[in-house]
Every structure is written in C-alpha cells, then in structure tokens.
Amino acid sequence: MNFALRGVSKSFSSRRGRVSALSGVDLEVQDGEFLCILGPSGCGKSSLLNIMAGLDREYQGQALANGKLIAGPSAERLLLFQEPALFPWMNIAENVAFGLAARGLPRCERKPVVDRYLAMVHLEAFAHAHPHELSGGMRQRAALARALAVDPDLLLMDEPFAALDAQTRDMLHGELQEVWTTTGKTIVFVTHNVREALILGDRVLLMSARPGKIKKEFVFDLPRPRHFEDPGIAEAARVVLADLKAEVERARDEEVARVSASR
Amino acid sequence: MSRLLGKGLFFVGLLLVWHILAIAEIWPVWVFPGPLDVADSILSGCMDGSFVEGAGRSLGRIALGYGISLVIGLPLGLAVGRMRLLGDTVGTLSLGLQSLPSVCWLPLGLLWFGLNESAIMFVVVMGAIFSIILSTADGVRNTTPLYLKAGKTLGAHGLFLYTRVVLPAALPAIVSGMKLGWTFAWRSLMAGELLYVSGGLGQLLSMGRELNDMPRVMAVMLVIIMIGLTIDRLVFARLETRLRERWGLAGSGR
C-alpha cells in the first residue's frame, strides 16, 4: 500500500476572512514506516490527517491511496483521535468489535480477533467494562485496539496521547512501538511534541506554522525501543527543536500581528 | 442526610401551618379544609373505590394516548432529524404547534370526534407528540461529531452507522423528550377530563367542585400529583440516571 499527498492545500473561512490552513503539502508514506509529522499547534496537522482519512474532502490537490484519489472514509485508512472516542453505550469488547461488525463479520469470528487485540494492549481483564470505568490511558489503549482490530493499511494518529499524563504517555510510547514492531503497520503520527516524534518515528516531517507546509525532513536511525530519556533522543531533539522554535516564534509573531491588525 | 432532614422538616412544617390555619377557622371548612379533612377524604375515596376507579380510567387513557404519541412521534422525530426537508417543514410546524397549550385542541377535537374518548385521546396526543418529535429530532441531529467521525473511520456507514452510533448517541435526548412528553400528556389528560363527563380523575375533580366538597377536590389533586410524580421518579428519572451513568455524563450536570 502506498499513500501520497500531492500539492494539497486547504483553506476555510473564519470571521476574519479566508484562513489558509495548508498550502501545497507534498508527502509520501512508505509501506510499513512510522512517520511522524511535527508542527506547532494550528499548523494544520489535523486537517492533513482528516484529508488522508477521507473525512474531509474540501481541499485542493490530490490525496492518493495506491495511486487512486481517496473518495471517502474507509477502514483501510483509520484515524485515531486525540480523544479515545469510544462509544459509551458499548463495553470495551463491543467497542473493539465495532469495525468488524461494520464489515459484516459474523459474531463468532469477531471474538478471537477482539481477544487478540485486547491482549495486545493489555486490557483482557476489562473486556466487559464500560469506557467510563477506565482511566484515560486505558481508554486510549482500547481505542488503539479497536483501530488495530479492523486491520487497516494505514493508521493515522492525531495527537492521541496529548491529553494524558507524562507517565501514562511514556508507557503508551513503549506499547505503541511494540505494536508497530509486531504488526508492521504503516503509521502516520501527528504531534507537537519533539521528543514524542523522535521516540516513535523513523522519519520526522517538520511542518511550518500556518499556512502549513512540509518544511524539513529528519531521519534519525536510533535503536528501538526508544525512551524519553535516551541520550540519542535528547541529541536529536536539540537539532529538531532549533527548527521548530523558529516556527513557533513565527506563528506567535503572526498571531500578534493579526490581533493588532484587527484592532 | 442533612438535606433529607431539611426536606422532611419543610414538609412537616408546611402541614403544620396548614393545620393551624385550618383549625383557626379563619375561613369556613368548605372553603379551606385542613390536612386531616383531606386525608379523611383520600381514605374514603379509596375505600369506596371511586378514586381507584377514576385513577384506573385516567391511567388507561394516558397509557393509550401516550403510547400513540410515542408510536407516531418517535419515528417522525427520527425522520425529521435526518432529513433536512422534513426538518424545515414538519420540524418548524411542530415548533409552532408546541407553543399551543394542548387543551386548546379540545374544541376542535369535540367537533371532529364528538363527545367521547377519541376527543380526549386527541388532546393528549396533541399535548405530548410535539415535544417528543422535537427532542428526538434534536438528539439525532446533534450527534457528537466525534462519534460520527469515529464510526465512519472504522468503516461504518448507512443503516449500520445510524443504528449503532447515531441512535444510541441520541438516546439521552430522546428519553428527555419522552419525559417531557409524558408530563404534557398527563396535564392534557387532566384538562380534558375536567371539561366533561369522562369518569377519570379530572371528572372527580369537577364533581367535587359541583358538590362543594373542597376536601375531596384537594384529595383528588393530591392523587393526581402522586401519580404524576411516581411515574416521573420511578420510570423516567431512573432511566435518565442510568443513561447518564452509562453514557459517562454523570457528574457533568448539576
């Protein structure tokens, strides 16, 4: 499977007129890679994922899956959100089975799949619990299991750990690397956290502040599993951070300019 | 615990004030009966079967009328929430008609159906149905976008997405509509029964007035409150609490 964006631009209207969110984004996702997209908040990272997921079709340019235009949402390209978005009216096992049921898989064939992925994220004991009974980290793991269960070709992750505390996030970084190594899924992971991008990604694309475009590509060959406090990560983070800082400052200056212009 | 105590004290105090006012005989008994007279009247009404029969009659009617409202209102609400054209037409119409107190439908009902059960049923349905349609439509229309997106990206679409995501997500709003509908239905029924010989609680009320039997009037009022409250608490409040808990909304209210 091969995914690509060609000259993708996106703008939307706000109270202050048209805002350009993305401008001419080109990117290629290689089969089986763990790609991280790093950028300051508001740089259009989420828009990018929504376009790739097929949930947003109001853009210019081309979003391609295997050379064909992406026409709509599909379980082949699965988006994970910042919130777990588990369905509260179903228990965890039913949530994980949702995509399988949507595909029409008979009930008896869903169970082994559900069990396998619940075990992969260490939630076997919570199969019959309801989402509100789980902690934030457990919910996000359940959402991951729900996504993996439909066996997508591409897993799109939109800052899924941003709302979690540091310890939980560390743990999930470990689990996600493990999941990636065992399943060999293609993952595109969006974040504004430099270290997170470096821990998870083989390749890191730095996005510029609004309008978002790909500014720079970093490839670090660091041994896995990687941890937050690895010296290699810290070293690489210093390099990336210098570039990111410039973008954050540019975003801030533009914000200030816009606010003062509108006064 | 102290809240419960406060509540209890308030109502005991209220009864006491009422009793004192009554025994002070500021007004004659047939204008202002005391709590003991009313209690006596409730007891005799229950003993001679007139209350039981009246309540049975009214409950039978409400079951039928409210049932009809649900059978028509729920599917219509789902459709109104789903289709823009229906929302602009039936939805707007419902919004307008909801502001009409349902008892205003009675003259029309009497003309169309005559002096019989159907006229009352008509008023009850007209009282309940619009709030059921509107809440259901609102619930379906305002499905949390995140759930919709999650469902779609997991590969759900069409009927599957509707029955497994849109409907359950709308359930709390639908139940609120059903509860509101029940309240309106009960009020409409009482208003309808008051106006002509019907054999229900409403008629007991107007009979009490004609006989100048104020204790009986108040007793019937209390019975009406009790029935309304019981169903509200026992059925709807429980259902709502369970839904809020399950949907993870508990604690976000209040």
PDB file of C-alpha atoms in Angstrom, chain B residues 2-208:
ATOM      1  CA  SER B   2     -28.992  16.653  56.414  1.00  0.00           C
ATOM      2  CA  ARG B   3     -30.574  17.517  53.073  1.00  0.00           C
ATOM      3  CA  LEU B   4     -33.141  14.795  53.591  1.00  0.00           C
ATOM      4  CA  LEU B   5     -33.796  16.094  57.092  1.00  0.00           C
ATOM      5  CA  GLY B   6     -34.263  19.613  55.739  1.00  0.00           C
ATOM      6  CA  LYS B   7     -36.724  18.360  53.168  1.00  0.00           C
ATOM      7  CA  GLY B   8     -38.671  16.421  55.784  1.00  0.00           C
ATOM      8  CA  LEU B   9     -38.795  19.349  58.184  1.00  0.00           C
ATOM      9  CA  PHE B  10     -40.033  21.642  55.435  1.00  0.00           C
ATOM     10  CA  PHE B  11     -42.968  19.427  54.556  1.00  0.00           C
ATOM     11  CA  VAL B  12     -43.858  18.695  58.170  1.00  0.00           C
ATOM     12  CA  GLY B  13     -43.773  22.436  58.826  1.00  0.00           C
ATOM     13  CA  LEU B  14     -45.964  23.081  55.813  1.00  0.00           C
ATOM     14  CA  LEU B  15     -48.542  20.570  57.026  1.00  0.00           C
ATOM     15  CA  LEU B  16     -48.425  22.084  60.476  1.00  0.00           C
ATOM     16  CA  VAL B  17     -49.020  25.638  59.216  1.00  0.00           C
ATOM     17  CA  TRP B  18     -51.844  24.350  57.056  1.00  0.00           C
ATOM     18  CA  HIS B  19     -53.368  22.537  60.029  1.00  0.00           C
ATOM     19  CA  ILE B  20     -53.096  25.590  62.293  1.00  0.00           C
ATOM     20  CA  LEU B  21     -54.659  27.839  59.655  1.00  0.00           C
ATOM     21  CA  ALA B  22     -57.470  25.338  59.260  1.00  0.00           C
ATOM     22  CA  ILE B  23     -58.266  24.937  62.962  1.00  0.00           C
ATOM     23  CA  ALA B  24     -58.096  28.694  63.471  1.00  0.00           C
ATOM     24  CA  GLU B  25     -61.218  28.718  61.260  1.00  0.00           C
ATOM     25  CA  ILE B  26     -60.361  31.988  59.516  1.00  0.00           C
ATOM     26  CA  TRP B  27     -62.254  30.626  56.520  1.00  0.00           C
ATOM     27  CA  PRO B  28     -65.156  28.146  56.625  1.00  0.00           C
ATOM     28  CA  VAL B  29     -64.229  24.468  56.237  1.00  0.00           C
ATOM     29  CA  TRP B  30     -65.874  24.154  52.823  1.00  0.00           C
ATOM     30  CA  VAL B  31     -63.531  26.869  51.504  1.00  0.00           C
ATOM     31  CA  PHE B  32     -60.342  25.926  53.292  1.00  0.00           C
ATOM     32  CA  PRO B  33     -60.254  22.347  54.604  1.00  0.00           C
ATOM     33  CA  GLY B  34     -57.410  21.202  56.846  1.00  0.00           C
ATOM     34  CA  PRO B  35     -54.983  18.351  56.158  1.00  0.00           C
ATOM     35  CA  LEU B  36     -56.991  15.964  58.314  1.00  0.00           C
ATOM     36  CA  ASP B  37     -60.161  16.573  56.297  1.00  0.00           C
ATOM     37  CA  VAL B  38     -58.239  15.963  53.103  1.00  0.00           C
ATOM     38  CA  ALA B  39     -56.617  12.807  54.453  1.00  0.00           C
ATOM     39  CA  ASP B  40     -60.036  11.593  55.511  1.00  0.00           C
ATOM     40  CA  SER B  41     -61.349  12.279  52.031  1.00  0.00           C
ATOM     41  CA  ILE B  42     -58.475  10.396  50.371  1.00  0.00           C
ATOM     42  CA  LEU B  43     -59.153   7.428  52.629  1.00  0.00           C
ATOM     43  CA  SER B  44     -62.883   7.355  51.933  1.00  0.00           C
ATOM     44  CA  GLY B  45     -62.271   7.896  48.229  1.00  0.00           C
ATOM     45  CA  CYS B  46     -60.001   4.884  48.194  1.00  0.00           C
ATOM     46  CA  MET B  47     -62.362   2.805  50.341  1.00  0.00           C
ATOM     47  CA  ASP B  48     -65.469   3.395  48.241  1.00  0.00           C
ATOM     48  CA  GLY B  49     -63.459   2.668  45.108  1.00  0.00           C
ATOM     49  CA  SER B  50     -64.203   5.938  43.358  1.00  0.00           C
ATOM     50  CA  PHE B  51     -60.555   7.065  43.421  1.00  0.00           C
ATOM     51  CA  VAL B  52     -59.296   3.688  42.352  1.00  0.00           C
ATOM     52  CA  GLU B  53     -61.762   3.560  39.506  1.00  0.00           C
ATOM     53  CA  GLY B  54     -61.051   7.155  38.457  1.00  0.00           C
ATOM     54  CA  ALA B  55     -57.312   6.650  38.590  1.00  0.00           C
ATOM     55  CA  GLY B  56     -57.669   3.424  36.632  1.00  0.00           C
ATOM     56  CA  ARG B  57     -59.701   5.177  33.972  1.00  0.00           C
ATOM     57  CA  SER B  58     -57.190   8.009  33.695  1.00  0.00           C
ATOM     58  CA  LEU B  59     -54.198   5.683  33.645  1.00  0.00           C
ATOM     59  CA  GLY B  60     -55.794   3.589  30.924  1.00  0.00           C
ATOM     60  CA  ARG B  61     -56.305   6.701  28.851  1.00  0.00           C
ATOM     61  CA  ILE B  62     -52.812   8.018  29.405  1.00  0.00           C
ATOM     62  CA  ALA B  63     -51.325   4.653  28.501  1.00  0.00           C
ATOM     63  CA  LEU B  64     -53.175   4.659  25.200  1.00  0.00           C
ATOM     64  CA  GLY B  65     -52.714   8.358  24.408  1.00  0.00           C
ATOM     65  CA  TYR B  66     -49.067   8.478  25.399  1.00  0.00           C
ATOM     66  CA  GLY B  67     -48.483   5.208  23.587  1.00  0.00           C
ATOM     67  CA  ILE B  68     -49.940   6.662  20.389  1.00  0.00           C
ATOM     68  CA  SER B  69     -47.750   9.756  20.817  1.00  0.00           C
ATOM     69  CA  LEU B  70     -44.658   7.591  21.097  1.00  0.00           C
ATOM     70  CA  VAL B  71     -45.584   5.362  18.177  1.00  0.00           C
ATOM     71  CA  ILE B  72     -46.084   8.370  15.911  1.00  0.00           C
ATOM     72  CA  GLY B  73     -43.684  10.845  17.495  1.00  0.00           C
ATOM     73  CA  LEU B  74     -40.500   8.769  17.767  1.00  0.00           C
ATOM     74  CA  PRO B  75     -40.257   7.648  14.126  1.00  0.00           C
ATOM     75  CA  LEU B  76     -41.361  11.067  12.943  1.00  0.00           C
ATOM     76  CA  GLY B  77     -38.721  12.719  15.125  1.00  0.00           C
ATOM     77  CA  LEU B  78     -36.040  10.396  13.764  1.00  0.00           C
ATOM     78  CA  ALA B  79     -37.046  11.272  10.222  1.00  0.00           C
ATOM     79  CA  VAL B  80     -37.243  14.993  10.965  1.00  0.00           C
ATOM     80  CA  GLY B  81     -33.752  14.934  12.439  1.00  0.00           C
ATOM     81  CA  ARG B  82     -32.408  13.015   9.496  1.00  0.00           C
ATOM     82  CA  MET B  83     -33.917  14.797   6.506  1.00  0.00           C
ATOM     83  CA  ARG B  84     -33.467  18.492   6.025  1.00  0.00           C
ATOM     84  CA  LEU B  85     -36.682  18.874   4.057  1.00  0.00           C
ATOM     85  CA  LEU B  86     -38.726  17.299   6.852  1.00  0.00           C
ATOM     86  CA  GLY B  87     -36.872  19.405   9.400  1.00  0.00           C
ATOM     87  CA  ASP B  88     -37.768  22.597   7.586  1.00  0.00           C
ATOM     88  CA  THR B  89     -41.403  21.597   7.232  1.00  0.00           C
ATOM     89  CA  VAL B  90     -42.632  19.192   9.914  1.00  0.00           C
ATOM     90  CA  GLY B  91     -39.965  20.399  12.343  1.00  0.00           C
ATOM     91  CA  THR B  92     -40.971  24.022  12.025  1.00  0.00           C
ATOM     92  CA  LEU B  93     -44.648  23.105  12.235  1.00  0.00           C
ATOM     93  CA  SER B  94     -44.034  21.118  15.431  1.00  0.00           C
ATOM     94  CA  LEU B  95     -42.148  24.018  16.927  1.00  0.00           C
ATOM     95  CA  GLY B  96     -45.110  26.293  16.248  1.00  0.00           C
ATOM     96  CA  LEU B  97     -47.774  23.890  17.465  1.00  0.00           C
ATOM     97  CA  GLN B  98     -45.807  23.048  20.599  1.00  0.00           C
ATOM     98  CA  SER B  99     -46.405  26.560  21.883  1.00  0.00           C
ATOM     99  CA  LEU B 100     -50.167  25.966  21.805  1.00  0.00           C
ATOM    100  CA  PRO B 101     -51.490  24.684  25.158  1.00  0.00           C
ATOM    101  CA  SER B 102     -52.951  21.315  24.291  1.00  0.00           C
ATOM    102  CA  VAL B 103     -56.347  21.925  25.855  1.00  0.00           C
ATOM    103  CA  CYS B 104     -56.898  24.466  23.055  1.00  0.00           C
ATOM    104  CA  TRP B 105     -57.265  21.468  20.777  1.00  0.00           C
ATOM    105  CA  LEU B 106     -60.358  20.329  22.701  1.00  0.00           C
ATOM    106  CA  PRO B 107     -62.968  22.358  20.784  1.00  0.00           C
ATOM    107  CA  LEU B 108     -61.598  21.025  17.546  1.00  0.00           C
ATOM    108  CA  GLY B 109     -61.415  17.505  18.969  1.00  0.00           C
ATOM    109  CA  LEU B 110     -65.044  17.684  20.113  1.00  0.00           C
ATOM    110  CA  LEU B 111     -66.148  18.858  16.680  1.00  0.00           C
ATOM    111  CA  TRP B 112     -64.205  16.183  14.858  1.00  0.00           C
ATOM    112  CA  PHE B 113     -64.718  13.219  17.144  1.00  0.00           C
ATOM    113  CA  GLY B 114     -67.775  14.139  19.221  1.00  0.00           C
ATOM    114  CA  LEU B 115     -68.112  13.925  22.976  1.00  0.00           C
ATOM    115  CA  ASN B 116     -66.183  10.708  23.503  1.00  0.00           C
ATOM    116  CA  GLU B 117     -62.891   9.015  24.276  1.00  0.00           C
ATOM    117  CA  SER B 118     -61.404   9.921  20.916  1.00  0.00           C
ATOM    118  CA  ALA B 119     -61.655  13.638  21.632  1.00  0.00           C
ATOM    119  CA  ILE B 120     -59.695  13.254  24.881  1.00  0.00           C
ATOM    120  CA  MET B 121     -57.190  10.969  23.203  1.00  0.00           C
ATOM    121  CA  PHE B 122     -56.739  13.618  20.527  1.00  0.00           C
ATOM    122  CA  VAL B 123     -55.935  16.268  23.136  1.00  0.00           C
ATOM    123  CA  VAL B 124     -53.473  14.003  24.941  1.00  0.00           C
ATOM    124  CA  VAL B 125     -51.667  13.105  21.726  1.00  0.00           C
ATOM    125  CA  MET B 126     -51.528  16.731  20.629  1.00  0.00           C
ATOM    126  CA  GLY B 127     -50.117  17.661  24.017  1.00  0.00           C
ATOM    127  CA  ALA B 128     -47.331  15.088  24.011  1.00  0.00           C
ATOM    128  CA  ILE B 129     -46.354  14.486  20.443  1.00  0.00           C
ATOM    129  CA  PHE B 130     -44.593  17.717  19.507  1.00  0.00           C
ATOM    130  CA  SER B 131     -42.089  17.708  22.330  1.00  0.00           C
ATOM    131  CA  ILE B 132     -41.336  14.059  21.536  1.00  0.00           C
ATOM    132  CA  ILE B 133     -40.773  14.854  17.862  1.00  0.00           C
ATOM    133  CA  LEU B 134     -38.615  17.891  18.602  1.00  0.00           C
ATOM    134  CA  SER B 135     -36.365  16.298  21.235  1.00  0.00           C
ATOM    135  CA  THR B 136     -35.870  13.173  19.169  1.00  0.00           C
ATOM    136  CA  ALA B 137     -35.009  15.209  16.087  1.00  0.00           C
ATOM    137  CA  ASP B 138     -32.618  17.377  18.098  1.00  0.00           C
ATOM    138  CA  GLY B 139     -30.927  14.333  19.561  1.00  0.00           C
ATOM    139  CA  VAL B 140     -30.383  12.730  16.187  1.00  0.00           C
ATOM    140  CA  ARG B 141     -29.267  15.959  14.571  1.00  0.00           C
ATOM    141  CA  ASN B 142     -26.780  16.836  17.290  1.00  0.00           C
ATOM    142  CA  THR B 143     -24.945  13.538  17.468  1.00  0.00           C
ATOM    143  CA  THR B 144     -21.476  14.322  18.803  1.00  0.00           C
ATOM    144  CA  PRO B 145     -19.417  14.815  15.616  1.00  0.00           C
ATOM    145  CA  LEU B 146     -16.559  12.845  17.145  1.00  0.00           C
ATOM    146  CA  TYR B 147     -18.676   9.683  17.447  1.00  0.00           C
ATOM    147  CA  LEU B 148     -19.782  10.080  13.859  1.00  0.00           C
ATOM    148  CA  LYS B 149     -16.222  10.510  12.655  1.00  0.00           C
ATOM    149  CA  ALA B 150     -15.058   7.558  14.730  1.00  0.00           C
ATOM    150  CA  GLY B 151     -17.836   5.397  13.321  1.00  0.00           C
ATOM    151  CA  LYS B 152     -17.075   6.404   9.767  1.00  0.00           C
ATOM    152  CA  THR B 153     -13.342   5.907  10.014  1.00  0.00           C
ATOM    153  CA  LEU B 154     -13.989   2.436  11.425  1.00  0.00           C
ATOM    154  CA  GLY B 155     -15.819   1.654   8.219  1.00  0.00           C
ATOM    155  CA  ALA B 156     -19.437   2.106   9.313  1.00  0.00           C
ATOM    156  CA  HIS B 157     -21.914   3.803   7.006  1.00  0.00           C
ATOM    157  CA  GLY B 158     -25.604   3.892   6.139  1.00  0.00           C
ATOM    158  CA  LEU B 159     -28.004   1.942   8.307  1.00  0.00           C
ATOM    159  CA  PHE B 160     -25.264   0.399  10.431  1.00  0.00           C
ATOM    160  CA  LEU B 161     -23.862   3.814  11.342  1.00  0.00           C
ATOM    161  CA  TYR B 162     -27.381   5.038  12.079  1.00  0.00           C
ATOM    162  CA  THR B 163     -28.495   2.189  14.328  1.00  0.00           C
ATOM    163  CA  ARG B 164     -25.190   1.638  16.137  1.00  0.00           C
ATOM    164  CA  VAL B 165     -23.930   5.192  16.521  1.00  0.00           C
ATOM    165  CA  VAL B 166     -26.475   7.903  15.733  1.00  0.00           C
ATOM    166  CA  LEU B 167     -29.409   6.339  17.608  1.00  0.00           C
ATOM    167  CA  PRO B 168     -27.590   5.363  20.800  1.00  0.00           C
ATOM    168  CA  ALA B 169     -25.819   8.706  20.875  1.00  0.00           C
ATOM    169  CA  ALA B 170     -29.215  10.397  20.678  1.00  0.00           C
ATOM    170  CA  LEU B 171     -30.811   8.204  23.336  1.00  0.00           C
ATOM    171  CA  PRO B 172     -30.370  10.593  26.288  1.00  0.00           C
ATOM    172  CA  ALA B 173     -32.050  13.389  24.315  1.00  0.00           C
ATOM    173  CA  ILE B 174     -34.797  11.019  23.189  1.00  0.00           C
ATOM    174  CA  VAL B 175     -35.525   9.967  26.770  1.00  0.00           C
ATOM    175  CA  SER B 176     -35.673  13.631  27.851  1.00  0.00           C
ATOM    176  CA  GLY B 177     -38.225  14.175  25.105  1.00  0.00           C
ATOM    177  CA  MET B 178     -40.229  11.176  26.248  1.00  0.00           C
ATOM    178  CA  LYS B 179     -40.215  12.512  29.788  1.00  0.00           C
ATOM    179  CA  LEU B 180     -41.351  15.943  28.680  1.00  0.00           C
ATOM    180  CA  GLY B 181     -43.987  14.300  26.519  1.00  0.00           C
ATOM    181  CA  TRP B 182     -45.266  12.322  29.491  1.00  0.00           C
ATOM    182  CA  THR B 183     -45.618  15.488  31.592  1.00  0.00           C
ATOM    183  CA  PHE B 184     -47.536  17.231  28.838  1.00  0.00           C
ATOM    184  CA  ALA B 185     -49.706  14.177  28.213  1.00  0.00           C
ATOM    185  CA  TRP B 186     -50.691  13.935  31.880  1.00  0.00           C
ATOM    186  CA  ARG B 187     -51.580  17.609  32.064  1.00  0.00           C
ATOM    187  CA  SER B 188     -53.541  17.479  28.849  1.00  0.00           C
ATOM    188  CA  LEU B 189     -55.479  14.484  30.050  1.00  0.00           C
ATOM    189  CA  MET B 190     -56.457  16.205  33.300  1.00  0.00           C
ATOM    190  CA  ALA B 191     -57.531  19.344  31.433  1.00  0.00           C
ATOM    191  CA  GLY B 192     -59.546  17.256  29.011  1.00  0.00           C
ATOM    192  CA  GLU B 193     -61.227  15.181  31.701  1.00  0.00           C
ATOM    193  CA  LEU B 194     -62.162  18.268  33.692  1.00  0.00           C
ATOM    194  CA  LEU B 195     -64.274  19.621  30.900  1.00  0.00           C
ATOM    195  CA  TYR B 196     -66.905  16.948  30.539  1.00  0.00           C
ATOM    196  CA  VAL B 197     -68.255  13.719  31.982  1.00  0.00           C
ATOM    197  CA  SER B 198     -65.472  11.267  31.472  1.00  0.00           C
ATOM    198  CA  GLY B 199     -65.124   9.092  34.543  1.00  0.00           C
ATOM    199  CA  GLY B 200     -61.476   9.866  35.211  1.00  0.00           C
ATOM    200  CA  LEU B 201     -59.658  11.773  37.923  1.00  0.00           C
ATOM    201  CA  GLY B 202     -60.416  15.038  36.140  1.00  0.00           C
ATOM    202  CA  GLN B 203     -64.105  14.362  36.414  1.00  0.00           C
ATOM    203  CA  LEU B 204     -63.818  13.513  40.126  1.00  0.00           C
ATOM    204  CA  LEU B 205     -62.281  16.944  40.483  1.00  0.00           C
ATOM    205  CA  SER B 206     -65.128  18.766  38.765  1.00  0.00           C
ATOM    206  CA  MET B 207     -67.648  16.630  40.625  1.00  0.00           C
ATOM    207  CA  GLY B 208     -66.042  17.724  43.902  1.00  0.00           C
TER     208      GLY B 208
END
